[in-house]
Amino acid sequence: MSFPDTIRPGALIRSGDQPSPDMSGWRVDRKPAVQWSLCVDCLLCWAFCPDSAVVVESGHFAGFHYPACKGCEICVATCPTGAVAMVPETSPVGPRGEMGGEAR
Amino acid sequence: MTSWFTDKPQDLRRFRVLTGGQAVAEALRQIDPDVFPVYPITPQTPIIEAFAQCVADGRSHARILTAESEHSAMSAAVGAALAGARAMTATASQGLAYMIEIVYLAASLRAPVVIAVGNRALSGPINIHGDHSDGMLARDSGVVQVYVTTAQEAYDWMVMGVRLAEHGEVLLPVMVGLDGFTLTHSAEPVEILADAAVQEFVGPYAYPYPLLSEVAGTYGAFAMPEHYFEIKRQQIAALERAEAVLPAITRSFAKLCGRQYAPLEGYCMEDAERAMVIMGSQRGTAQEAVDKLRERGQKVGVVTVRLFRPFPRRDLAEQLRAVQAIAVFDRASTPGSFPPLYLDTRAAVRTPRVDSVIYGLGGRDLTPDDIVAVFDRLKRPAVDADPIFYAGSDEIEQER
């Protein structure tokens, strides 16, 4: 195994050097989802997520990036309005865990 | 007046009587680094005292960071160098011992920090005098190591060291070692270049991947075995390249002042049958002893190694090609084995007879008579039972 061309001097790592690994397998039967009607877009879940699995687009909460989510439920614990909840993996939610209407 | 290095006429006004420590401080003032993190005791050298005075007098814009330990001083230097600031530091003995963990990191993170080391013995017993034991702690860290022989060389190699450290093909720390007391505290005439000439020679600091840039990055990440091995290999290759890029730097420096340096230097080596190899300030003593023996018609010579890491093995082999017997003088020991310069020389040459001499530990004087005795010893058959000769301790039957 040899990859000297891909290593910068000092082993400096830049964003995008490595593909993000799929961590979905860490979750046990449940994944986070958001009830849009309850969400106040406070972004606390984004601030507290240890795996950058909360997607923010143009400054607004846009759902979950499931491949990065390990199912730790910190987002659920930090949500002040109960908008984020764990649902079964097989639940018919949107690709980013969207439920109940449109994002604010 | 002509200098002792060159036939070019020299401007006497450029000469000042300086200790090695003051000469390094003058180089620091002219290079004018952005950050100079240091810990001012344990023991330190006069370098930081003299340079701190320059900063206090407004003659350098450097920020002197007095850290709570050498470990932190070196950490600050690494951080500053990677952030995009030119960082230099100075230490000695126990101070370097305490820095050593971060010296390894500086090399692997490719932080081009120039470190002046007043080479002194390590405790214990407690001793503050000159020897190379402290520098040898950093031998395998991946830094470039230079051991100078005069205060002038200390000044010159600090200036050249910046270019070598920051060379795009190298990007490694450079450690300039000057013998404690023999060089750090002894005064001699030193030619100081014009401030503008030094500043133009070193140029602006241009680290290619500064942390304080528009592009985010992770510095000092964890590496699994497969990556660790390749990163180490890349770092080793960079150190080897330091030898390849050095001649261009020394040539360009020679244009400034006429002093042309090489990784090592032979004295009376053209027809030498017996030779010694040495590093550091005792070169003068060695040359005096060689002169003495040459007067008696003995074909002896001395090779002084300046660049210790990367080790100039091909140049050394070339210098020692026709020699029949070699004595390697180490000012450090490797208890239980042979000392560092001996092992490197042994690996570089095919000469059957290579003796090891340990001298000057804790500052013990090496006299011309000691050296003459070692050259006499080289004429007699090797004593396998007693492979290392301890200068000043072991008796040798002298030829009268």
Coordinates of C-alpha atoms in Angstrom, one line a residue, chain A residues 43-81:
Chain A
L43 CA -30.5 25.1 15.4
L44 CA -29.7 23.7 18.8
C45 CA -29.6 20.2 17.3
W46 CA -27.1 21.4 14.7
A47 CA -24.9 23.0 17.4
F48 CA -25.0 19.8 19.6
C49 CA -24.8 17.1 17.0
P50 CA -21.3 15.5 17.5
D51 CA -21.2 14.0 14.0
S52 CA -22.3 16.9 11.8
A53 CA -25.4 14.9 10.8
V54 CA -27.7 17.9 11.0
V55 CA -28.1 19.7 7.7
V56 CA -28.3 23.4 7.5
E57 CA -29.0 25.1 4.2
S58 CA -29.0 28.9 3.8
G59 CA -28.9 29.3 7.6
H60 CA -32.0 27.1 8.2
F61 CA -32.5 23.6 9.5
A62 CA -33.0 21.3 6.6
G63 CA -33.2 17.8 8.1
F64 CA -30.7 14.9 8.9
H65 CA -27.9 13.5 6.8
Y66 CA -28.5 9.8 7.8
P67 CA -25.1 8.4 6.6
A68 CA -23.4 10.5 9.3
C69 CA -25.9 9.8 12.1
K70 CA -25.0 7.3 14.8
G71 CA -28.3 7.5 16.5
C72 CA -27.0 9.1 19.8
E73 CA -30.3 11.0 20.3
I74 CA -28.5 14.2 21.5
C75 CA -30.7 16.2 19.0
V76 CA -33.8 14.8 20.6
A77 CA -32.5 15.8 24.1
T78 CA -31.6 19.3 23.0
C79 CA -34.8 20.1 21.0
P80 CA -36.7 22.6 23.2
T81 CA -40.1 22.0 21.4

